[in-house]
Short mmCIF file of N, CA and C and ligand atoms in Angstrom, two decimals:
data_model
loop_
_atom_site.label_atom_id
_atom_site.label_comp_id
_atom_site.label_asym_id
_atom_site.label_seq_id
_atom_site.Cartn_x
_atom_site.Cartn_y
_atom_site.Cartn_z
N UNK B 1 48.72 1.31 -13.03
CA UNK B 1 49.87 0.60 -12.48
C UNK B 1 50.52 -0.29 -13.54
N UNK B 2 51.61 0.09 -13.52
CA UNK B 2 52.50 -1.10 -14.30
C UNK B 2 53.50 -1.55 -13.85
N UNK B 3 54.14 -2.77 -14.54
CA UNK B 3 55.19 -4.02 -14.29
C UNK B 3 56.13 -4.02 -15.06
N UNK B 4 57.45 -3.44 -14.42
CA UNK B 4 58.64 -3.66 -15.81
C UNK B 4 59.82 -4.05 -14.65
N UNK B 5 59.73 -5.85 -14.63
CA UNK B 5 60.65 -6.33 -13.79
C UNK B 5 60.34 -6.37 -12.22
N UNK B 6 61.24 -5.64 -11.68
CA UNK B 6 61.30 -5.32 -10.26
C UNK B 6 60.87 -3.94 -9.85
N UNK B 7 60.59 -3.42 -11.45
CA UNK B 7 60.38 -1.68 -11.15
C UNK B 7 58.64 -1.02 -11.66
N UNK B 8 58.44 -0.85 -10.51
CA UNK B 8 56.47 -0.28 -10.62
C UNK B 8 56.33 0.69 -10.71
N UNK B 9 55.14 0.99 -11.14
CA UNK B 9 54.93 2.49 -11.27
C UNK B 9 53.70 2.85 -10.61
N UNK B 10 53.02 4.16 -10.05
CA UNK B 10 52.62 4.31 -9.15
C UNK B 10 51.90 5.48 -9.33
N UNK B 11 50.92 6.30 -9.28
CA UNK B 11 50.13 7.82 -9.31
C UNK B 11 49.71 7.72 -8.01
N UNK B 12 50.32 8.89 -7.08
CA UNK B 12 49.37 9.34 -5.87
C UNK B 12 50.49 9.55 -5.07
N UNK B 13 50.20 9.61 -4.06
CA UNK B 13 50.87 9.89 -2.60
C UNK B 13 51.29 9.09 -2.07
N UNK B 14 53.22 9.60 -2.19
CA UNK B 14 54.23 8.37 -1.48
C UNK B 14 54.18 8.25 0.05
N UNK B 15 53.26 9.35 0.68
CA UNK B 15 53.81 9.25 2.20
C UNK B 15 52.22 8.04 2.56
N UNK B 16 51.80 7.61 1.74
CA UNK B 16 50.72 6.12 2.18
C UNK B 16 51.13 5.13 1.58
N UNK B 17 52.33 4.64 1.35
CA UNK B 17 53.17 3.63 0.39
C UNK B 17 53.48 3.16 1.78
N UNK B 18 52.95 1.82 1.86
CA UNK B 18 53.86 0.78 3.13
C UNK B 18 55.02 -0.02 2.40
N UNK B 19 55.84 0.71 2.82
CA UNK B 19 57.23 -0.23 1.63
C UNK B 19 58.69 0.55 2.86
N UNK B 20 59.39 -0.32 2.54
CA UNK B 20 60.43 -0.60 3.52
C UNK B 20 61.37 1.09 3.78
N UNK B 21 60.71 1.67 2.30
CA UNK B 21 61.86 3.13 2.32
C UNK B 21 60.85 3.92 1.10
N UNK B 22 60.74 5.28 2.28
CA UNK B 22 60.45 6.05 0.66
C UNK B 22 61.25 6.98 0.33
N UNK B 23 61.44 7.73 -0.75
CA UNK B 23 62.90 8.60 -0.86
C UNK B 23 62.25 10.41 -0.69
N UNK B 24 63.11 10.85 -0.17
CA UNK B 24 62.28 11.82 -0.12
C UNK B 24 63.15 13.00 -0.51
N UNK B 25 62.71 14.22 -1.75
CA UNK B 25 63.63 14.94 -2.13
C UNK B 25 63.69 16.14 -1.32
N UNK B 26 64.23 16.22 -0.70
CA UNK B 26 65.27 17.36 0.07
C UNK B 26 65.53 18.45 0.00
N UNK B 27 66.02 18.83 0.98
CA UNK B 27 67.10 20.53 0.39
C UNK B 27 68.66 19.96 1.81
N UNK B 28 69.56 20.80 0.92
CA UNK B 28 70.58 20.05 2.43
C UNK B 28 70.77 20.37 3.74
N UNK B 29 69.91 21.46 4.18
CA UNK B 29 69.62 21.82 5.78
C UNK B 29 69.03 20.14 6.39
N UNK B 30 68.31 19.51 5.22
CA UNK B 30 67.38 18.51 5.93
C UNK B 30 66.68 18.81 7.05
N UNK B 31 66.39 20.41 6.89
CA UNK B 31 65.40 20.69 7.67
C UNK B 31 63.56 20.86 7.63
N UNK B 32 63.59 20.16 5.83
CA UNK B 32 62.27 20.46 5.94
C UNK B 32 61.98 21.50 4.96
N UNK B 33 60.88 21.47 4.22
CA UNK B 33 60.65 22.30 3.18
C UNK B 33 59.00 22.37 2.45
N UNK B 34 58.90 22.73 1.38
CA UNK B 34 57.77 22.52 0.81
C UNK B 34 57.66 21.29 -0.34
N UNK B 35 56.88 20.86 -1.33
CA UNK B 35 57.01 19.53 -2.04
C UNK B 35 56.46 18.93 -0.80
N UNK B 36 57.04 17.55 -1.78
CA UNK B 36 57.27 15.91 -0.86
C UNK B 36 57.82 16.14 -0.20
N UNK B 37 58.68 16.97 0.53
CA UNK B 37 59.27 16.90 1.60
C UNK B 37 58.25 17.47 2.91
N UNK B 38 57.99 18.46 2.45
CA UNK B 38 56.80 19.28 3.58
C UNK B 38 55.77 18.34 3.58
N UNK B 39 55.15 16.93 2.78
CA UNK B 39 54.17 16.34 3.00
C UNK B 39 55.12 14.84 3.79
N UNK B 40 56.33 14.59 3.45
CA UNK B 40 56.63 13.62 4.11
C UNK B 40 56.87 13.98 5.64
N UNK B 41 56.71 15.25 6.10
CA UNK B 41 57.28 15.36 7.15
C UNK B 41 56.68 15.75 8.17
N UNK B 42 54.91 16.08 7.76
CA UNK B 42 54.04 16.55 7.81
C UNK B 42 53.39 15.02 8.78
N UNK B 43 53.18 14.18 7.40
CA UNK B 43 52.79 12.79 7.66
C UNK B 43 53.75 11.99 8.97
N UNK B 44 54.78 12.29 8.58
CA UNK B 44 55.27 11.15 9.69
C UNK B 44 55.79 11.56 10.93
N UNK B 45 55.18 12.84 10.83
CA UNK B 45 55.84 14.00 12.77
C UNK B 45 57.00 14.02 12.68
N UNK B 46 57.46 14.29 14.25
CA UNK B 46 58.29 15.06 14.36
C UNK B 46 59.46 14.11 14.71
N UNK B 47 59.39 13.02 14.74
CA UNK B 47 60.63 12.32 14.83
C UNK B 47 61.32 12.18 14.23
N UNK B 48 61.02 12.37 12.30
CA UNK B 48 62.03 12.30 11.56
C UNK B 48 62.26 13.59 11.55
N UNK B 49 62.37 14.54 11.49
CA UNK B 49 63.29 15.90 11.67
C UNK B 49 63.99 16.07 13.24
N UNK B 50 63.80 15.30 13.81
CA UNK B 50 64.84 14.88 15.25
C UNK B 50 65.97 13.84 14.66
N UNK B 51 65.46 13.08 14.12
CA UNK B 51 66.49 12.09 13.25
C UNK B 51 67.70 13.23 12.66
N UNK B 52 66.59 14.21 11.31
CA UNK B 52 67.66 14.28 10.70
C UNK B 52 68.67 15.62 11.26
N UNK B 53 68.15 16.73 12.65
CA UNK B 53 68.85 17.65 13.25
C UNK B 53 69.95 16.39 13.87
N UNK B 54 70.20 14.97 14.22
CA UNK B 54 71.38 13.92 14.89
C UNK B 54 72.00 14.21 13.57
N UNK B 55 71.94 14.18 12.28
CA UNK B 55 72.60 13.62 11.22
C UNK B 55 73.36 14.94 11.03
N UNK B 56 72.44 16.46 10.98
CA UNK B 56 73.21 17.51 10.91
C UNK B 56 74.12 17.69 11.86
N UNK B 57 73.82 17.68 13.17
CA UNK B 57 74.98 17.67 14.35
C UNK B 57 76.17 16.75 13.78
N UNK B 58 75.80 15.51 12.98
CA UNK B 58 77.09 14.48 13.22
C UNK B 58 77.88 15.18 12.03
N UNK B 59 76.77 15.30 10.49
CA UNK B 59 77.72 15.78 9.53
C UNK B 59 77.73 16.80 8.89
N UNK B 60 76.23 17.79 8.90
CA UNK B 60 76.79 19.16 8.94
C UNK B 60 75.69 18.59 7.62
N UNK B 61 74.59 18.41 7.67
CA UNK B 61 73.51 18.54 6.80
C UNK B 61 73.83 17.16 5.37
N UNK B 62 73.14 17.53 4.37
CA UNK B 62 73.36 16.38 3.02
C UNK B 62 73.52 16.96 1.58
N UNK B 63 74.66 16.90 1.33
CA UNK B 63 74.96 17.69 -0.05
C UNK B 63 74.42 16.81 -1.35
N UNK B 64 74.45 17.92 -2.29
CA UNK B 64 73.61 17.78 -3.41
C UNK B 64 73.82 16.36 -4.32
N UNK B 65 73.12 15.61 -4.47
CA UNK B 65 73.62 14.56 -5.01
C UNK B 65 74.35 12.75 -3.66
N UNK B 66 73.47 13.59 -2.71
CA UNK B 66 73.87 12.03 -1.57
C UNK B 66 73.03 12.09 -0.70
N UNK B 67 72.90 11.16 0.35
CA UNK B 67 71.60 10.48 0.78
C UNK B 67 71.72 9.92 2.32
N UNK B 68 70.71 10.36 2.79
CA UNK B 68 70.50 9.81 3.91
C UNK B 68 69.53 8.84 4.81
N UNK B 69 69.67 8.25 6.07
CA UNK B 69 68.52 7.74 6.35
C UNK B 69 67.49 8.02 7.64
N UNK B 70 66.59 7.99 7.57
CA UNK B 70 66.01 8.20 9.29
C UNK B 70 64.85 7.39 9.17
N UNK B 71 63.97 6.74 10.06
CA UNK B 71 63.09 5.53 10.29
C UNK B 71 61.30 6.19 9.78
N UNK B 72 61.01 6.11 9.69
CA UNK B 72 59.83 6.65 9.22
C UNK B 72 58.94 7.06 9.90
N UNK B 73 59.21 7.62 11.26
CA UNK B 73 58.55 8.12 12.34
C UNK B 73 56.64 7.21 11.96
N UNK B 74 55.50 8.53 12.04
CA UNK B 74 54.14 7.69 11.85
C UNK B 74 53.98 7.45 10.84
N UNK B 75 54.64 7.30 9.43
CA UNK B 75 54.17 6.73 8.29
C UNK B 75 54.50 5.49 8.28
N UNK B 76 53.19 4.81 7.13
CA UNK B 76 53.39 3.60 6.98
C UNK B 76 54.28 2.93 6.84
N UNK B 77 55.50 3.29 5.35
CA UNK B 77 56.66 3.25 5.26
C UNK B 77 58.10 3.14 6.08
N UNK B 78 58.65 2.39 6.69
CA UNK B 78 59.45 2.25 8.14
C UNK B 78 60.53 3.02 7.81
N UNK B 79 61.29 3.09 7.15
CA UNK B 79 62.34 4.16 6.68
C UNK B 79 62.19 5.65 5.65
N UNK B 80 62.55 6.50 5.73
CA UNK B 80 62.82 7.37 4.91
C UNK B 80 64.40 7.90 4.30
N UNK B 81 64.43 7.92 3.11
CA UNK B 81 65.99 8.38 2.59
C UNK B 81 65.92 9.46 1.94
N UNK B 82 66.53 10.63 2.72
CA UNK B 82 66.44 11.85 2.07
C UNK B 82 67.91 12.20 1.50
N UNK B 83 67.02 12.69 0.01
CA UNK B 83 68.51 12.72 -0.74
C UNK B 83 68.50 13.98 -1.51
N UNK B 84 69.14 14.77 -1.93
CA UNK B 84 69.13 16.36 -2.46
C UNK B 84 69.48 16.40 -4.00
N UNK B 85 68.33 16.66 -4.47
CA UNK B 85 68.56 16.63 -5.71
C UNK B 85 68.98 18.13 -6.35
N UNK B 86 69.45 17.86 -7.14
CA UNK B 86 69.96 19.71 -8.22
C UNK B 86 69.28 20.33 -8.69
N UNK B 87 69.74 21.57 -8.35
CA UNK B 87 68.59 22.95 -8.46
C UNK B 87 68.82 23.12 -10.35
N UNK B 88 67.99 22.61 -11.16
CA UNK B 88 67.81 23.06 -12.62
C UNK B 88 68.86 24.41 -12.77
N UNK B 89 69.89 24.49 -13.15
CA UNK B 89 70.25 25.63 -13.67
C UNK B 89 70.70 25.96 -15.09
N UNK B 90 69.92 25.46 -16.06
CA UNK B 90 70.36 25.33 -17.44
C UNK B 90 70.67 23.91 -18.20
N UNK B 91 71.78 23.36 -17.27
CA UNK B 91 71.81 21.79 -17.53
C UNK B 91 73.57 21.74 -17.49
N UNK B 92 74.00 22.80 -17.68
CA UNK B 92 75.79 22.95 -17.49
C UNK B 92 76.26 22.58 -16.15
N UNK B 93 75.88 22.64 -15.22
CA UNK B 93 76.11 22.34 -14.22
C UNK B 93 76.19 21.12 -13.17
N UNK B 94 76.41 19.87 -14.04
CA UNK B 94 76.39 18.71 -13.63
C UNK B 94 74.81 18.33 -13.18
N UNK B 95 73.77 19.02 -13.57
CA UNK B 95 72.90 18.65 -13.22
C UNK B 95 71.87 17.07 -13.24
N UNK B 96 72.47 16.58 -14.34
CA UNK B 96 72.16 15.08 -14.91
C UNK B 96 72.91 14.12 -14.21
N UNK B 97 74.23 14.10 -13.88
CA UNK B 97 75.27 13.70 -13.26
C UNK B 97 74.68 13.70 -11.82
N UNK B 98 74.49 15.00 -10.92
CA UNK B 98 73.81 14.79 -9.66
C UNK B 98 72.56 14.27 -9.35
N UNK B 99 71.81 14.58 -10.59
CA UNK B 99 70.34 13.80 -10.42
C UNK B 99 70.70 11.98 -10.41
N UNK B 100 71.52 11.94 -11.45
CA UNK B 100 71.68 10.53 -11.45
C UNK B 100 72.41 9.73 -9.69
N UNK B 101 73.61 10.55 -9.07
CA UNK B 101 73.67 10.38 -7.99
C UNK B 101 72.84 10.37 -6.78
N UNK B 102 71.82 10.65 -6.99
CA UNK B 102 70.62 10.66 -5.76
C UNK B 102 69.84 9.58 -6.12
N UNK B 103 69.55 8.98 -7.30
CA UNK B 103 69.15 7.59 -7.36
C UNK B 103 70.05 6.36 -7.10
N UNK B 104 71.65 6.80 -7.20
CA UNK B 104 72.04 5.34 -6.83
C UNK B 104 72.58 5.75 -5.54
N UNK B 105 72.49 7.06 -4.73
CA UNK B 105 73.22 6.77 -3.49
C UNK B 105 72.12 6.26 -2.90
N UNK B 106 70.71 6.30 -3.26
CA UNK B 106 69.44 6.23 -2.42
C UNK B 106 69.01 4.33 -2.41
N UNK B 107 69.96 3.89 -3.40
CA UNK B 107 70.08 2.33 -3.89
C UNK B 107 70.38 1.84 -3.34
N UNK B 108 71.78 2.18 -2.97
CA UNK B 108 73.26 1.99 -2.23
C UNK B 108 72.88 1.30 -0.80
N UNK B 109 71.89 3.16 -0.56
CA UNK B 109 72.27 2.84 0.96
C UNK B 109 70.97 2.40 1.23
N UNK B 110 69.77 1.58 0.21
CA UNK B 110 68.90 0.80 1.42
C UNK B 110 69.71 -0.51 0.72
N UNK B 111 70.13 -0.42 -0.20
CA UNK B 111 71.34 -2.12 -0.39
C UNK B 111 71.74 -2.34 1.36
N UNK B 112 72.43 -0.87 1.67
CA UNK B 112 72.91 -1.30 2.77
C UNK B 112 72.46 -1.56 4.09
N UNK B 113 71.01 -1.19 4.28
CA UNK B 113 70.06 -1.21 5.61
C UNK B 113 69.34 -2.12 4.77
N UNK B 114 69.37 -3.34 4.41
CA UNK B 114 69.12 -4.55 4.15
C UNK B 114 67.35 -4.39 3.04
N UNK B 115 67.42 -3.15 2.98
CA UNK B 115 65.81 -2.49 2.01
C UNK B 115 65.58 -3.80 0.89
N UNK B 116 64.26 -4.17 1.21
CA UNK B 116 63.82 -4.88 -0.30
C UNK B 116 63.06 -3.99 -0.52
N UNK B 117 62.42 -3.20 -0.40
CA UNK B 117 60.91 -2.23 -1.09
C UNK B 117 61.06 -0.75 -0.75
N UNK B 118 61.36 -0.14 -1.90
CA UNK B 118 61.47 1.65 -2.29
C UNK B 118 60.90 2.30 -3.05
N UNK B 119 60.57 3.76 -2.41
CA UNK B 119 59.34 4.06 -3.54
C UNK B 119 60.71 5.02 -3.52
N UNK B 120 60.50 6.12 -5.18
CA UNK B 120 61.03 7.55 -5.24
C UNK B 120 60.11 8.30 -5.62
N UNK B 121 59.89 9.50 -5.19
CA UNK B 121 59.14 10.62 -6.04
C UNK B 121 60.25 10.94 -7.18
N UNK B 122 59.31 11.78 -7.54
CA UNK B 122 60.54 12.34 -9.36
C UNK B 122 61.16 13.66 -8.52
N UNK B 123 62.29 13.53 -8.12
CA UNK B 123 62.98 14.68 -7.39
C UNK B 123 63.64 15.06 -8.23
N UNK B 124 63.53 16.30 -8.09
CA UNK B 124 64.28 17.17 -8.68
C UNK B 124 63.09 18.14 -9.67
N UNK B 125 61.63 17.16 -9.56
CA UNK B 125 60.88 18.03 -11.29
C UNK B 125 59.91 18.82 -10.45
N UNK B 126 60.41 19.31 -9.31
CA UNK B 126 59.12 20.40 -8.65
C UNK B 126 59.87 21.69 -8.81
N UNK B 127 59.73 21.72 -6.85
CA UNK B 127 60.60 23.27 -7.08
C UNK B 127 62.05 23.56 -7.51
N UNK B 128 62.73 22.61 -8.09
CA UNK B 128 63.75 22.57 -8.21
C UNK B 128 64.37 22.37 -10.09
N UNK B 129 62.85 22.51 -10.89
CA UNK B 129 62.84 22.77 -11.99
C UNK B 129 63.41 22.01 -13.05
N UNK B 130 63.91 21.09 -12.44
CA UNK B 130 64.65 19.75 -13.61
C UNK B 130 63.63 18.98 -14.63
N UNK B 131 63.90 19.60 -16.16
CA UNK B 131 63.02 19.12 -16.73
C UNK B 131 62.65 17.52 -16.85
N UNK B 132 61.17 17.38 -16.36
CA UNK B 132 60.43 16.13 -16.18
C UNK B 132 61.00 14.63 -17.06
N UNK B 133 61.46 15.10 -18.59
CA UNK B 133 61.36 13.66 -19.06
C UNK B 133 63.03 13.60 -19.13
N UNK B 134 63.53 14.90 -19.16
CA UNK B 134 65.37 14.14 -19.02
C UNK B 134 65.19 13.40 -17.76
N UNK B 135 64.82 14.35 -16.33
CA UNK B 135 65.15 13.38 -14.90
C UNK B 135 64.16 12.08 -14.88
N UNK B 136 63.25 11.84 -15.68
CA UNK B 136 62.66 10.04 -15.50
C UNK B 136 63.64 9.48 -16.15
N UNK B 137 64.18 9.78 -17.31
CA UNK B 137 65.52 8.94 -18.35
C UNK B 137 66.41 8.71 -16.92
N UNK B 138 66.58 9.57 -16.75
CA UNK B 138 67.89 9.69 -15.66
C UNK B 138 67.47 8.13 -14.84
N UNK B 139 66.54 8.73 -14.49
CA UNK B 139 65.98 7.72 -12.54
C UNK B 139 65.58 6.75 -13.28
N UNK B 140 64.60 6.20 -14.39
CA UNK B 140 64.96 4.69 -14.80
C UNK B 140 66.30 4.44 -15.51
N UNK B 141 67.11 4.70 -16.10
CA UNK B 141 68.09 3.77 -16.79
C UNK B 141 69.03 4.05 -15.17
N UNK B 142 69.28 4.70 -14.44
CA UNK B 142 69.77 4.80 -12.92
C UNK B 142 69.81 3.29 -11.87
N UNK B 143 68.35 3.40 -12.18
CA UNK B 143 67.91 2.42 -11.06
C UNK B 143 67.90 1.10 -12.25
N UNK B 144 67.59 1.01 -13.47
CA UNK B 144 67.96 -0.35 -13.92
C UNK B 144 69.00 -0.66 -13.85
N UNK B 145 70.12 0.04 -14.42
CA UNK B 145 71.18 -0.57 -14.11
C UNK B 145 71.72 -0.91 -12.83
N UNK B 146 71.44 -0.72 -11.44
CA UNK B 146 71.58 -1.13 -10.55
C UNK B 146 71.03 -2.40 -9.99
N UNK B 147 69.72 -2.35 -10.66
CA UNK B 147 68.60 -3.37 -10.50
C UNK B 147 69.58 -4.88 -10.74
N UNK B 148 70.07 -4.55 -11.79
CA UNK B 148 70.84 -5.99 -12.71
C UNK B 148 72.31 -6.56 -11.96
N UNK B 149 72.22 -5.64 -11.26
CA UNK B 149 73.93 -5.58 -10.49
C UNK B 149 73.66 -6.44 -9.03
N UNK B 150 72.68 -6.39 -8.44
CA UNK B 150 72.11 -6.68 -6.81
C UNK B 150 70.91 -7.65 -7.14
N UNK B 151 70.64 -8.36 -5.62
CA UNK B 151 69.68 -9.13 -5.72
C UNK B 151 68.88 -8.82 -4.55
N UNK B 152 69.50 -8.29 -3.76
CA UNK B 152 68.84 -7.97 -2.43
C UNK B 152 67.65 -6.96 -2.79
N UNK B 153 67.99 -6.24 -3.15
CA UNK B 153 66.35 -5.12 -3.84
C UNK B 153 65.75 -5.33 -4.53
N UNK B 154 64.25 -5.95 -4.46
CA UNK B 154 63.22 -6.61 -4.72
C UNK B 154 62.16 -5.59 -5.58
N UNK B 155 61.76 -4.63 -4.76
CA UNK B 155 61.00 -3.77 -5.97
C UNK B 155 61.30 -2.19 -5.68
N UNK B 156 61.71 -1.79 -7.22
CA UNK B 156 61.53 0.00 -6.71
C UNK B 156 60.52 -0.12 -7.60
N UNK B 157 59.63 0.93 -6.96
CA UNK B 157 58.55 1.86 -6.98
C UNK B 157 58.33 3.67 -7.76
N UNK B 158 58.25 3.71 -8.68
CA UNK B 158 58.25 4.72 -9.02
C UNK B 158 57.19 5.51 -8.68
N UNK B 159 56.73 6.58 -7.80
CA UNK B 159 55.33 6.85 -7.67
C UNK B 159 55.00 8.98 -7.99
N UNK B 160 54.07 8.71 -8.93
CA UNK B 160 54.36 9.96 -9.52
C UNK B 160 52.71 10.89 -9.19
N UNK B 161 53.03 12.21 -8.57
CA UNK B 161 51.82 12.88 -8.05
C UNK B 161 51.27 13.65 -9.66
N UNK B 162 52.22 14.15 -10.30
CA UNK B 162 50.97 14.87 -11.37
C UNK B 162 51.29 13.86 -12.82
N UNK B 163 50.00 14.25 -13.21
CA UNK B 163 49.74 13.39 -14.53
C UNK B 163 50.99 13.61 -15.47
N UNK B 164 51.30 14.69 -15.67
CA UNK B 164 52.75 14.60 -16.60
C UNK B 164 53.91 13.48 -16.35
N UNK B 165 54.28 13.87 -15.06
CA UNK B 165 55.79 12.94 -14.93
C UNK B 165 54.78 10.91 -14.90
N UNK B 166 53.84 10.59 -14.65
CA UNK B 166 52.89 9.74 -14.92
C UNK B 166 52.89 8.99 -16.48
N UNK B 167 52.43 10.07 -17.23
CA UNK B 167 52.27 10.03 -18.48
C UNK B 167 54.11 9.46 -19.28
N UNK B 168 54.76 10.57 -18.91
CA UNK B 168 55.92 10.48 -19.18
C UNK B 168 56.75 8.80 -18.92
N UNK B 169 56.69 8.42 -17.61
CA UNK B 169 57.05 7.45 -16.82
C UNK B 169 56.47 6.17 -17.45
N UNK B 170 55.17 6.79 -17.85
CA UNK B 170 54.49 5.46 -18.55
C UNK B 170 54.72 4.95 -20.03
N UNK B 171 55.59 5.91 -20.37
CA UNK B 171 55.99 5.60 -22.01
C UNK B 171 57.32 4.85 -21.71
N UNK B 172 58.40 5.71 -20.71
CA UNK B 172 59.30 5.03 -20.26
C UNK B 172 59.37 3.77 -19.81
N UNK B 173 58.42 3.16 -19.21
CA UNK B 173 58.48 1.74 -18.51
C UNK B 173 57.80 1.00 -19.11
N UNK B 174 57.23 0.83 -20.58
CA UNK B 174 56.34 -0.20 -21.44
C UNK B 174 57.46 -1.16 -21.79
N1 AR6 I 1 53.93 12.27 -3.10
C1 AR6 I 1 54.66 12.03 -4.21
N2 AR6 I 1 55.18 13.01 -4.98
C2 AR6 I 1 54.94 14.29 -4.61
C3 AR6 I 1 54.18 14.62 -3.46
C4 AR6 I 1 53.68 13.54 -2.68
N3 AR6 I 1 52.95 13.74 -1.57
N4 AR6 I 1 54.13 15.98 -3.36
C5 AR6 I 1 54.81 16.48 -4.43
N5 AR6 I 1 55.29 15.46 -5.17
P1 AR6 I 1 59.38 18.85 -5.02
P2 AR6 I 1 62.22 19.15 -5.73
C6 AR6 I 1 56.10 15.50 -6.41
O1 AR6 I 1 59.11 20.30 -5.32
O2 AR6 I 1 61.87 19.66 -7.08
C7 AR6 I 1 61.30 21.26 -1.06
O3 AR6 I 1 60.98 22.50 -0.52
C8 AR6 I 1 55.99 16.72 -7.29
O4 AR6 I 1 54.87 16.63 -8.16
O5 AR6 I 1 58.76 18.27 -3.82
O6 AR6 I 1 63.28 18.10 -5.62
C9 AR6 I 1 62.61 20.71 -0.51
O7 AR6 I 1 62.79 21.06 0.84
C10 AR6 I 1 57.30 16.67 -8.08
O8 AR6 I 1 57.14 15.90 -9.25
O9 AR6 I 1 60.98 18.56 -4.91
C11 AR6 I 1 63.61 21.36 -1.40
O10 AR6 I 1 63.93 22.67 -0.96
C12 AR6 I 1 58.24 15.92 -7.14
O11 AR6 I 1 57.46 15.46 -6.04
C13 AR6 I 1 62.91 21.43 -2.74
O12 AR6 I 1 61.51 21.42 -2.46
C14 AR6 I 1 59.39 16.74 -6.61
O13 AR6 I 1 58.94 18.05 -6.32
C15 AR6 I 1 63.21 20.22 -3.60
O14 AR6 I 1 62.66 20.40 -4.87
#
């Protein structure tokens, strides 16, 4: 575990993080998938995929690069923000640009549901192939610079399941 500011770092499993919001990477059906998403959704039943079929009825699912919210059904964690990160396709494709948008819409909007405490997984570096140490560059200099802008968000949480994005994260945040 380490301390850089307001921003921690973390090895293990975000769906046992008691913290106000955890982020959870997506696909834009927001219906559910494999990753962190199939374990966040797993963990906290079936209320947050009732949440997020209200959000599809209202707006027709969550496009790549923006973010949503639903309460954290049985996990510890009281909120969840699912946000869709970009499918790796070379790197031409705005892919850095949208990764970077899923960390500050995921900022934004617990700025705006009054969030002091957020964890993120490293979305985007599973099935979705975004190489590991561009998307940590991305998601810390992302979330610092937001960090410096607001006062209301107290700690993000970086919490990383395999030793690489870990390792990586940990050179990043000394
Ligand atoms: N806690 C924290 N991090 C985790 C956990 C966990 N329990 N499980 C996996 N990770 P991925 P993506 C890490 O594939 O690349 C889904 O099917 C994992 O080690 O979950 O954004 C969605 O529905 C990796 O570093 O998400 C989408 O279709 C990180 O989470 C698609 O996958 C992200 O890996 C999204 O792909």
């Amino acid at each position: 575990m380490k301390t850089a500011g307001a921003i921690r770092l973390l090895k293990g499993d975000i769906t046992k993080l008691e913290v106000d919001a955890i982020v959870n990477a997506a696909n834009s059906s927001l219906m559910g998938g494999g990753g962190v998403d199939g374990a966040i959704h797993r963990a906290g039943g079936p209320q947050i995929l009732e949440e997020c079929r209200a959000i599809v009825a209202r707006q027709g699912g969550c496009k790549t690069g923006e973010a949503v919210i639903t309460s954290g059904g049985r996990l510890p964690a009281k909120n969840v923000i699912h946000t869709v990160g970009p499918v790796w396709n070379g790197g031409n494709r705005n892919e850095p640009e949208l990764l970077a948008s899923c960390y500050l819409n995921s900022v934004q909007l617990a700025f705006r549901n009054r969030i002091s405490t957020i964890a993120f997984p490293n979305i985007s570096t599973g099935i979705y192939g975004f190489p590991k140490p561009e998307a940590a560059e991305i998601a810390v200099t992302t979330v610092k610079n937001y960090l410096e802008q607001q006062q209301l968000l107290q700690q993000v949480i970086f919490i990383c399941y395999d030793d690489e994005n870990f390792s990586i994260y940990e050179k990043l945040l000394v």
